[in-house]
Short mmCIF file of C-alpha atoms in Angstrom, two decimals:
data_model
loop_
_atom_site.label_atom_id
_atom_site.label_comp_id
_atom_site.label_asym_id
_atom_site.label_seq_id
_atom_site.Cartn_x
_atom_site.Cartn_y
_atom_site.Cartn_z
CA MET A 1 183.30 -217.49 -56.65
CA THR A 2 186.53 -216.86 -53.87
CA ASP A 3 184.73 -219.48 -51.25
CA GLN A 4 185.00 -221.87 -54.18
CA VAL A 5 188.36 -221.41 -54.30
CA GLY A 6 188.88 -221.26 -50.58
CA GLN A 7 187.35 -224.85 -50.71
CA ILE A 8 189.37 -226.21 -53.39
CA VAL A 9 192.68 -224.92 -51.18
CA GLN A 10 191.15 -226.04 -48.34
CA VAL A 11 190.70 -229.65 -49.61
CA VAL A 12 194.37 -229.70 -51.55
CA SER A 13 196.33 -227.97 -48.57
CA LYS A 14 197.82 -229.80 -45.84
CA GLU A 15 195.94 -232.56 -43.32
CA GLU A 16 195.77 -230.12 -40.72
CA ASP A 17 193.59 -227.47 -42.47
CA LYS A 18 191.47 -230.51 -43.41
CA VAL A 19 190.86 -231.70 -40.17
CA SER A 20 189.90 -228.37 -39.07
CA GLN A 21 187.04 -228.40 -41.26
CA VAL A 22 185.76 -232.00 -40.71
CA ALA A 23 187.16 -231.37 -36.80
CA GLY A 24 184.82 -233.28 -34.53
CA ALA A 25 183.36 -235.74 -37.78
CA ASN A 26 183.70 -239.40 -37.08
CA SER A 27 181.56 -240.85 -39.78
CA ILE A 28 182.27 -240.86 -43.45
CA SER A 29 179.09 -239.88 -44.57
CA GLU A 30 179.16 -236.40 -42.53
CA VAL A 31 182.78 -235.77 -43.67
CA LEU A 32 181.33 -236.43 -47.62
CA ARG A 33 178.49 -233.63 -47.12
CA ARG A 34 180.57 -231.37 -45.14
CA LEU A 35 183.36 -230.91 -47.60
CA ASP A 36 180.81 -231.91 -50.49
CA PHE A 37 182.05 -233.93 -52.10
CA LEU A 38 178.72 -235.00 -54.26
CA ASN A 39 179.13 -232.04 -56.02
CA ALA A 40 183.01 -231.92 -56.28
CA VAL A 41 182.86 -234.51 -59.42
CA LYS A 42 182.03 -232.11 -61.63
CA ASP A 43 184.86 -230.28 -60.84
CA ILE A 44 187.65 -231.01 -63.13
CA ARG A 45 190.84 -230.13 -60.54
CA ARG A 46 189.04 -232.66 -58.11
CA PHE A 47 188.08 -235.36 -60.25
CA ASN A 48 191.24 -237.86 -59.98
CA TYR A 49 191.49 -237.10 -56.04
CA ILE A 50 188.03 -238.01 -55.69
CA CYS A 51 188.05 -240.95 -58.12
CA LYS A 52 191.22 -242.42 -55.94
CA LEU A 53 189.04 -241.56 -52.96
CA LEU A 54 186.46 -243.48 -54.40
CA HIS A 55 188.48 -246.78 -55.17
CA LEU A 56 190.00 -246.59 -51.03
CA LEU A 57 186.39 -246.89 -50.10
CA ILE A 58 185.10 -249.75 -52.42
CA THR A 59 188.57 -251.69 -51.67
CA GLN A 60 188.15 -251.17 -47.77
CA ASN A 61 185.35 -249.42 -46.72
CA LEU A 62 181.95 -250.70 -48.46
CA THR A 63 181.16 -253.85 -45.70
CA SER A 64 181.09 -251.15 -43.37
CA LEU A 65 179.62 -248.25 -44.43
CA SER A 66 176.54 -246.86 -42.40
CA GLY A 67 173.07 -246.80 -44.68
CA CYS A 68 174.13 -243.11 -45.54
CA GLY A 69 177.58 -243.26 -46.28
CA SER A 70 177.17 -246.11 -48.56
CA LYS A 71 174.15 -243.81 -50.15
CA VAL A 72 176.70 -241.05 -50.98
CA LEU A 73 179.26 -243.39 -51.99
CA PHE A 74 176.34 -244.61 -54.47
CA SER A 75 175.46 -241.53 -55.37
CA MET A 76 179.16 -240.21 -56.10
CA LEU A 77 180.13 -243.55 -58.26
CA GLU A 78 176.97 -242.90 -60.80
CA ARG A 79 177.95 -239.35 -60.85
CA VAL A 80 181.40 -240.28 -62.06
CA ALA A 81 179.72 -242.68 -64.39
CA SER A 82 177.63 -240.40 -65.85
CA GLN A 83 180.31 -237.76 -66.48
CA ASP A 84 181.44 -238.59 -69.74
CA HIS A 85 177.97 -238.83 -71.18
CA GLN A 86 178.25 -235.08 -71.02
CA GLU A 87 179.00 -233.62 -74.48
CA VAL A 88 182.54 -232.48 -74.63
CA TYR A 89 183.39 -229.71 -77.05
CA CYS A 90 186.93 -229.45 -78.34
CA TRP A 91 188.38 -227.25 -81.19
CA GLY A 92 186.90 -227.97 -83.99
CA ARG A 93 186.57 -231.86 -83.81
CA PRO A 94 186.48 -234.69 -81.42
CA LEU A 95 190.46 -234.81 -80.28
CA GLY A 96 191.93 -237.87 -81.43
CA SER A 97 192.46 -240.34 -84.51
CA THR A 98 189.45 -243.19 -84.96
CA LEU A 99 192.70 -245.86 -84.22
CA LEU A 100 192.37 -244.36 -81.17
CA TRP A 101 188.60 -243.81 -80.49
CA GLU A 102 187.96 -247.51 -81.51
CA ARG A 103 190.40 -248.27 -78.53
CA HIS A 104 188.50 -246.73 -76.17
CA PHE A 105 185.38 -248.37 -77.18
CA ARG A 106 187.15 -251.97 -76.85
CA THR A 107 188.47 -250.96 -73.22
CA LEU A 108 184.58 -249.50 -72.41
CA GLU A 109 183.51 -253.06 -73.81
CA ARG A 110 185.70 -254.57 -71.29
CA ILE A 111 184.87 -252.63 -68.53
CA CYS A 112 181.32 -253.61 -69.21
CA ARG A 113 181.92 -257.40 -69.50
CA VAL A 114 183.70 -256.94 -66.35
CA ALA A 115 181.05 -255.12 -64.52
CA SER A 116 178.08 -257.59 -65.35
CA GLY A 117 180.29 -260.63 -64.46
CA ILE A 118 180.12 -258.88 -60.89
CA SER A 119 178.59 -261.48 -58.49
CA PHE A 120 178.14 -260.70 -54.96
CA THR A 121 178.16 -263.84 -52.23
CA PRO A 122 177.30 -263.49 -48.89
CA ARG A 123 180.36 -264.06 -46.48
CA PRO A 124 179.95 -267.38 -45.14
CA ASP A 125 178.46 -267.01 -41.45
CA PRO A 126 181.98 -266.23 -39.11
CA GLY A 127 180.62 -267.27 -36.01
CA PRO A 128 179.74 -264.72 -32.66
CA PRO A 129 180.60 -261.41 -33.15
CA ARG A 130 183.16 -260.02 -31.43
CA LEU A 131 184.17 -256.01 -30.56
CA THR A 132 186.72 -256.09 -32.72
CA ASP A 133 184.29 -257.38 -35.46
CA LEU A 134 182.77 -253.60 -35.43
CA PRO A 135 183.67 -251.30 -37.63
CA ALA A 136 186.45 -249.09 -37.22
CA GLU A 137 184.40 -245.90 -36.79
CA LEU A 138 182.61 -247.59 -34.06
CA MET A 139 185.77 -248.14 -32.08
CA ARG A 140 187.08 -244.66 -32.23
CA GLU A 141 183.51 -243.34 -31.23
CA ILE A 142 184.06 -246.14 -27.95
CA LEU A 143 187.73 -244.63 -27.50
CA LEU A 144 187.11 -241.07 -28.32
CA ARG A 145 184.74 -241.57 -24.83
CA LEU A 146 187.46 -242.51 -22.81
CA THR A 147 189.08 -239.02 -20.70
CA ASP A 148 191.81 -240.90 -18.74
CA PRO A 149 194.80 -241.40 -20.42
CA ARG A 150 194.93 -244.63 -18.18
CA ASP A 151 192.12 -245.81 -19.63
CA LEU A 152 193.47 -245.79 -22.91
CA ARG A 153 196.41 -247.23 -22.58
CA ALA A 154 194.65 -250.23 -20.80
CA ALA A 155 192.92 -250.63 -23.76
CA GLY A 156 195.60 -250.20 -25.91
CA GLN A 157 197.31 -253.12 -24.04
CA ALA A 158 194.22 -255.66 -24.45
CA CYS A 159 193.71 -255.17 -27.80
CA ARG A 160 195.67 -254.68 -31.05
CA THR A 161 193.33 -253.22 -32.90
CA MET A 162 192.38 -250.62 -30.63
CA ASP A 163 195.93 -249.64 -30.34
CA ASN A 164 196.41 -249.06 -33.47
CA LEU A 165 193.35 -247.05 -33.27
CA LEU A 166 195.19 -245.44 -30.70
CA HIS A 167 198.28 -244.28 -33.19
CA GLU A 168 195.60 -242.36 -34.81
CA ARG A 169 196.10 -238.32 -34.00
CA HIS A 170 192.48 -237.41 -34.43
CA VAL A 171 192.14 -239.46 -30.58
CA TRP A 172 194.56 -237.31 -29.09
CA ARG A 173 193.47 -234.51 -30.38
CA GLN A 174 189.98 -234.86 -29.32
CA LEU A 175 192.00 -235.43 -25.69
CA VAL A 176 193.86 -232.64 -25.42
CA ARG A 177 190.40 -230.54 -26.40
CA PHE A 178 188.97 -231.87 -23.42
CA HIS A 179 191.13 -231.41 -20.85
CA PHE A 180 192.39 -227.69 -21.71
CA THR A 181 190.81 -224.89 -22.87
CA GLN A 182 191.07 -223.23 -26.18
CA THR A 183 193.97 -220.48 -24.92
CA GLN A 184 195.64 -223.10 -22.83
CA ILE A 185 196.36 -225.09 -26.10
CA ALA A 186 196.67 -221.83 -27.92
CA THR A 187 199.51 -220.93 -25.85
CA ALA A 188 201.09 -224.36 -25.69
CA ARG A 189 201.29 -224.22 -29.91
CA ALA A 190 203.20 -221.07 -29.54
CA GLN A 191 205.83 -222.23 -26.82
CA TYR A 192 206.58 -225.72 -27.92
CA LEU A 193 205.52 -226.50 -31.63
CA ARG A 194 206.06 -222.67 -32.91
CA PRO A 195 208.83 -221.37 -30.91
CA GLY A 196 209.25 -218.55 -33.64
CA GLY A 197 206.42 -216.70 -32.43
CA ALA A 198 206.81 -216.31 -29.10
CA VAL A 199 210.05 -215.34 -29.69
CA ALA A 200 209.59 -213.34 -32.75
CA GLY A 201 211.49 -209.86 -32.04
CA ALA A 202 213.85 -210.86 -29.84
CA ASN A 203 217.45 -210.81 -30.54
CA SER A 204 219.56 -211.94 -27.59
CA ILE A 205 219.53 -215.14 -26.22
CA SER A 206 218.75 -213.86 -22.72
CA GLU A 207 215.78 -212.93 -24.24
CA VAL A 208 214.86 -215.79 -25.68
CA LEU A 209 215.68 -218.19 -22.91
CA ARG A 210 213.23 -216.08 -20.70
CA ARG A 211 210.67 -215.41 -22.72
CA LEU A 212 210.42 -219.77 -23.68
CA ASP A 213 210.70 -219.73 -20.13
CA PHE A 214 213.65 -222.03 -20.45
CA LEU A 215 214.56 -221.66 -16.67
CA ASN A 216 211.34 -223.99 -15.42
CA ALA A 217 211.37 -226.18 -18.69
CA VAL A 218 214.11 -227.88 -17.15
CA LYS A 219 211.62 -229.90 -14.94
CA ASP A 220 209.75 -230.67 -17.55
CA ILE A 221 210.88 -234.24 -18.59
CA ARG A 222 209.32 -234.27 -22.22
CA ARG A 223 212.02 -231.09 -23.21
CA PHE A 224 214.87 -231.91 -20.81
CA ASN A 225 216.91 -234.10 -23.30
CA TYR A 226 216.03 -230.80 -25.80
CA ILE A 227 216.95 -228.66 -23.16
CA CYS A 228 220.68 -230.23 -22.50
CA LYS A 229 221.39 -230.20 -26.31
CA LEU A 230 220.73 -226.46 -25.95
CA LEU A 231 222.95 -225.90 -23.25
CA HIS A 232 225.78 -227.76 -24.39
CA LEU A 233 225.54 -225.85 -28.25
CA LEU A 234 225.31 -222.59 -26.10
CA ILE A 235 228.37 -223.57 -24.03
CA THR A 236 230.84 -224.66 -26.87
CA GLN A 237 229.85 -221.99 -29.02
CA ASN A 238 228.68 -218.88 -27.55
CA LEU A 239 230.08 -219.07 -23.92
CA THR A 240 232.70 -216.30 -24.36
CA SER A 241 229.94 -213.94 -26.30
CA LEU A 242 227.25 -214.16 -24.53
CA SER A 243 225.84 -210.95 -22.56
CA GLY A 244 226.24 -210.56 -18.67
CA CYS A 245 222.15 -211.55 -18.44
CA GLY A 246 222.57 -214.55 -21.20
CA SER A 247 225.64 -215.96 -18.86
CA LYS A 248 223.78 -215.65 -15.80
CA VAL A 249 220.49 -217.26 -17.40
CA LEU A 250 222.81 -220.08 -18.84
CA PHE A 251 224.69 -220.73 -15.48
CA SER A 252 221.27 -221.24 -13.46
CA MET A 253 219.88 -223.25 -15.71
CA LEU A 254 223.00 -225.60 -15.92
CA GLU A 255 222.30 -225.70 -11.67
CA ARG A 256 219.03 -226.58 -12.25
CA VAL A 257 220.03 -229.22 -14.60
CA ALA A 258 222.47 -230.47 -12.65
CA SER A 259 220.18 -230.47 -9.06
CA GLN A 260 217.85 -232.69 -11.52
CA GLY A 261 218.44 -235.66 -10.20
CA THR A 262 217.25 -235.68 -6.81
CA ASP A 263 213.49 -234.21 -7.27
CA VAL A 264 212.81 -235.14 -11.50
CA VAL A 265 208.38 -236.60 -10.77
CA LEU A 266 207.53 -239.01 -13.27
CA GLU A 267 203.84 -237.99 -13.64
CA TYR A 268 201.14 -237.50 -16.29
CA PRO A 269 201.49 -233.39 -16.96
CA TRP A 270 197.45 -233.61 -16.88
CA MET B 1 149.09 -242.76 -37.36
CA VAL B 2 150.92 -243.10 -40.53
CA ILE B 3 152.80 -246.79 -40.40
CA ALA B 4 155.82 -248.33 -42.06
CA ARG B 5 156.44 -252.42 -42.36
CA LEU B 6 160.35 -253.36 -41.66
CA GLN B 7 160.98 -256.91 -43.25
CA SER B 8 164.02 -258.28 -41.41
CA LYS B 9 166.42 -260.77 -43.09
CA ASP B 10 164.38 -263.88 -41.47
CA GLY B 11 161.24 -262.07 -43.51
CA ASP B 12 159.14 -261.35 -40.26
CA ILE B 13 157.76 -258.04 -40.75
CA PHE B 14 157.54 -255.08 -37.93
CA ILE B 15 155.09 -252.65 -37.91
CA ILE B 16 156.20 -249.60 -37.00
CA ASP B 17 154.94 -245.19 -36.46
CA VAL B 18 156.43 -243.41 -39.14
CA ASP B 19 158.14 -240.92 -37.09
CA VAL B 20 160.04 -243.76 -35.09
CA ALA B 21 161.49 -245.29 -37.95
CA LYS B 22 162.60 -241.50 -39.07
CA ARG B 23 164.90 -241.29 -36.06
CA SER B 24 166.99 -243.82 -38.07
CA ASN B 25 168.64 -241.24 -40.73
CA THR B 26 168.94 -243.92 -43.16
CA LEU B 27 165.28 -245.11 -43.25
CA LYS B 28 164.70 -241.72 -43.53
CA LEU B 29 166.38 -241.22 -46.28
CA ALA B 30 164.78 -244.17 -47.79
CA ILE B 31 161.20 -243.41 -46.48
CA GLU B 32 161.40 -239.73 -48.27
CA MET B 33 163.62 -240.36 -50.76
CA SER B 34 162.73 -243.52 -53.07
CA LYS B 35 158.40 -242.94 -53.39
CA ILE B 36 157.97 -245.92 -51.33
CA ASP B 37 154.13 -246.61 -50.62
CA LEU B 38 153.69 -246.87 -46.48
CA ASP B 39 150.40 -248.46 -47.26
CA ASP B 40 151.58 -251.95 -49.49
CA ASP B 41 155.45 -251.54 -49.61
CA VAL B 42 157.75 -253.32 -47.05
CA ILE B 43 161.20 -251.82 -46.50
CA PRO B 44 163.54 -254.62 -47.10
CA ILE B 45 166.63 -254.31 -44.09
CA GLU B 46 168.76 -257.39 -45.56
CA ASN B 47 171.28 -257.22 -43.55
CA ILE B 48 169.84 -257.29 -39.86
CA THR B 49 167.99 -260.15 -38.17
CA SER B 50 164.96 -260.14 -36.29
CA ASN B 51 166.60 -260.91 -33.06
CA VAL B 52 168.81 -258.05 -33.20
CA LEU B 53 165.57 -255.52 -35.15
CA LYS B 54 163.35 -256.12 -32.33
CA PRO B 55 165.44 -254.61 -29.50
CA ILE B 56 166.62 -252.01 -31.99
CA ILE B 57 162.45 -250.84 -32.69
CA ASP B 58 161.75 -251.32 -28.79
CA TRP B 59 164.44 -248.87 -27.76
CA LEU B 60 163.44 -246.35 -30.90
CA THR B 61 159.71 -246.85 -29.51
CA TYR B 62 160.48 -245.95 -26.36
CA HIS B 63 162.84 -242.94 -27.16
CA LYS B 64 160.84 -241.46 -29.64
CA ASP B 65 159.84 -238.16 -28.03
CA ASP B 66 163.58 -237.40 -27.25
CA GLU B 67 164.85 -234.55 -28.77
CA PRO B 68 166.98 -235.55 -31.90
CA SER B 69 170.53 -234.77 -29.81
CA GLU B 70 172.75 -231.69 -31.32
CA PRO B 71 175.70 -233.06 -33.44
CA ILE B 72 177.79 -235.07 -31.02
CA LYS B 73 179.92 -232.75 -28.97
CA ILE B 74 183.10 -235.82 -28.68
CA LEU B 75 183.72 -235.74 -25.33
CA LYS B 76 181.74 -232.78 -24.07
CA ALA B 77 179.71 -234.46 -21.82
CA LYS B 78 179.99 -235.64 -18.65
CA PRO B 79 180.96 -238.97 -17.77
CA TYR B 80 178.58 -240.90 -18.69
CA TYR B 81 175.09 -241.20 -17.03
CA ILE B 82 172.91 -244.19 -18.16
CA SER B 83 169.03 -243.87 -17.53
CA ASN B 84 167.57 -246.21 -15.93
CA TRP B 85 165.22 -247.72 -19.11
CA ASP B 86 168.57 -247.39 -20.98
CA LYS B 87 170.05 -249.91 -17.80
CA GLU B 88 167.75 -251.96 -18.28
CA PHE B 89 167.97 -252.42 -21.91
CA LEU B 90 172.32 -253.11 -22.32
CA LYS B 91 171.16 -256.22 -19.78
CA MET B 92 172.01 -258.18 -22.72
CA ASP B 93 174.40 -260.17 -24.09
CA LEU B 94 177.50 -258.30 -25.38
CA LYS B 95 177.33 -260.05 -27.89
CA LEU B 96 173.83 -258.70 -28.90
CA LEU B 97 175.20 -254.97 -27.99
CA TYR B 98 177.86 -255.78 -30.81
CA GLU B 99 175.16 -256.61 -33.50
CA ILE B 100 172.95 -253.92 -32.37
CA MET B 101 175.65 -251.27 -32.50
CA ASN B 102 176.76 -252.33 -35.59
CA ALA B 103 172.74 -252.44 -36.87
CA ALA B 104 172.52 -249.07 -35.39
CA HIS B 105 175.88 -247.75 -37.21
CA PHE B 106 174.34 -248.45 -40.22
CA LEU B 107 170.46 -247.32 -39.92
CA ASP B 108 172.69 -244.35 -38.74
CA ILE B 109 170.33 -243.92 -35.26
CA LYS B 110 173.26 -241.67 -33.52
CA ASP B 111 172.03 -241.48 -30.07
CA LEU B 112 171.24 -245.70 -30.24
CA VAL B 113 175.09 -245.88 -31.34
CA ASP B 114 176.14 -242.90 -28.72
CA LEU B 115 174.79 -245.23 -25.88
CA GLY B 116 176.39 -248.96 -26.54
CA CYS B 117 179.57 -246.71 -27.17
CA LYS B 118 179.29 -245.26 -23.84
CA HIS B 119 178.41 -248.43 -21.93
CA ILE B 120 181.51 -249.97 -23.51
CA ALA B 121 183.52 -246.84 -22.73
CA ASN B 122 182.16 -247.46 -18.92
CA ILE B 123 183.28 -251.30 -18.96
CA ILE B 124 186.59 -249.94 -20.36
CA LYS B 125 186.34 -247.41 -17.33
CA ILE B 126 186.56 -250.01 -14.52
CA SER B 127 188.58 -253.02 -15.65
CA SER B 128 192.50 -253.17 -15.81
CA HIS B 129 193.69 -254.81 -19.11
CA GLU B 130 193.62 -258.25 -18.08
CA GLU B 131 190.31 -257.41 -16.96
CA LEU B 132 189.35 -256.47 -20.80
CA THR B 133 190.72 -258.88 -22.55
CA GLU B 134 188.87 -261.40 -20.75
CA ILE B 135 185.73 -259.66 -21.17
CA PHE B 136 185.54 -258.82 -24.88
CA GLU B 137 187.51 -261.61 -25.58
CA PHE B 138 190.53 -260.35 -27.24
CA GLU B 139 193.02 -262.27 -28.38
CA ALA B 140 195.94 -262.49 -25.96
CA THR B 141 198.67 -259.58 -27.59
CA PRO B 142 202.34 -258.99 -26.48
CA ILE B 143 202.05 -255.32 -25.04
CA LEU B 144 202.57 -252.82 -27.47
CA LEU B 145 204.15 -249.42 -27.09
CA THR B 146 200.97 -247.23 -27.27
CA GLU B 147 201.75 -243.82 -27.96
CA LEU B 148 201.45 -242.45 -24.32
CA GLU B 149 204.50 -244.81 -23.19
CA GLN B 150 206.35 -243.02 -26.02
CA ILE B 151 206.06 -239.76 -24.17
CA GLU B 152 207.15 -241.17 -21.17
CA ASN B 153 209.84 -242.37 -22.61
CA MET B 154 211.23 -239.48 -24.60
#
């Protein structure tokens, strides 16, 4: 029961958590399997979500799915369709009036008519295939095998499809995982993304500046603007109320910012 | 030896060892789940033509004794050693390679997809973006801001 609940929490919670569970999985069949979507159809709380997912997959990805992927897709569809064969008991009697039920039956008939009218026509021959005709999954696999950001940039410049894929965070996430160790990433996250974590418990400004290593951060081109803004704030609002240490750090930072003009090195951080 | 008969889109029938066929997850699923009588039935593969299916079967047959690969640890592998046999195998028109990769993706043969991706990644590694446009016949695109450049501009 607890891990059922855990699973549901994971599905509804933000993208971040989802990514952790499906990290490294690139194919749709793999993701569906890991999140146990086949059984999720029976879960009333996930049903709507799954129908939406199916709709998306069918309208956009149907032709590019792998054999296993489409197998899972159709098994899910079948389960969704067989969902209302199961008898539903409610208190006393069926819900709704006869009128309502007749309307439902008419809808059902209409659906069946549409379903029987669907026919498959093979696509006219599109000519010789090109790299961009490969499904997005495969293009992503290729990009995931590039370890130098310069290669990624060249790929993005040469081809619009690849450029679009490069806007996904997945590729960059994997690239970071490749170049840095888990500890490095954790430290960086604490410093850059969640400064709250690194400065918890610190009360004075000098302490915060020291812990976040702002003095050296001045040299980091990516944080430079941010730091200038911070300095502006500190000077206009807090200058007179800073402690001795605080104002010392502040002026050292100012000095470094001022001397920045000469030795900025524009390079990749890795 | 138990054999399986695969029928391509053009109607040609390929006879292969069933263990070789099972290296493809899609075929494995088809053979195990849908009660195909291997002695009589052919397995139709409607969307793959003979000229694509043939090299795939060659590749599968040659690699039949390889250890099934671990779930891919993306990017952890050293940059892209490709064995001599595979290098010979890859000496083909890129257009055919795309079709083979697409088919291998459909048949869910991870290692073959992996090989194709590595090959193309290797090409990207050694080429500038002008060369890439030429090799892969991309339509000329105006240079867009990639994420990397956005970071640089920040």
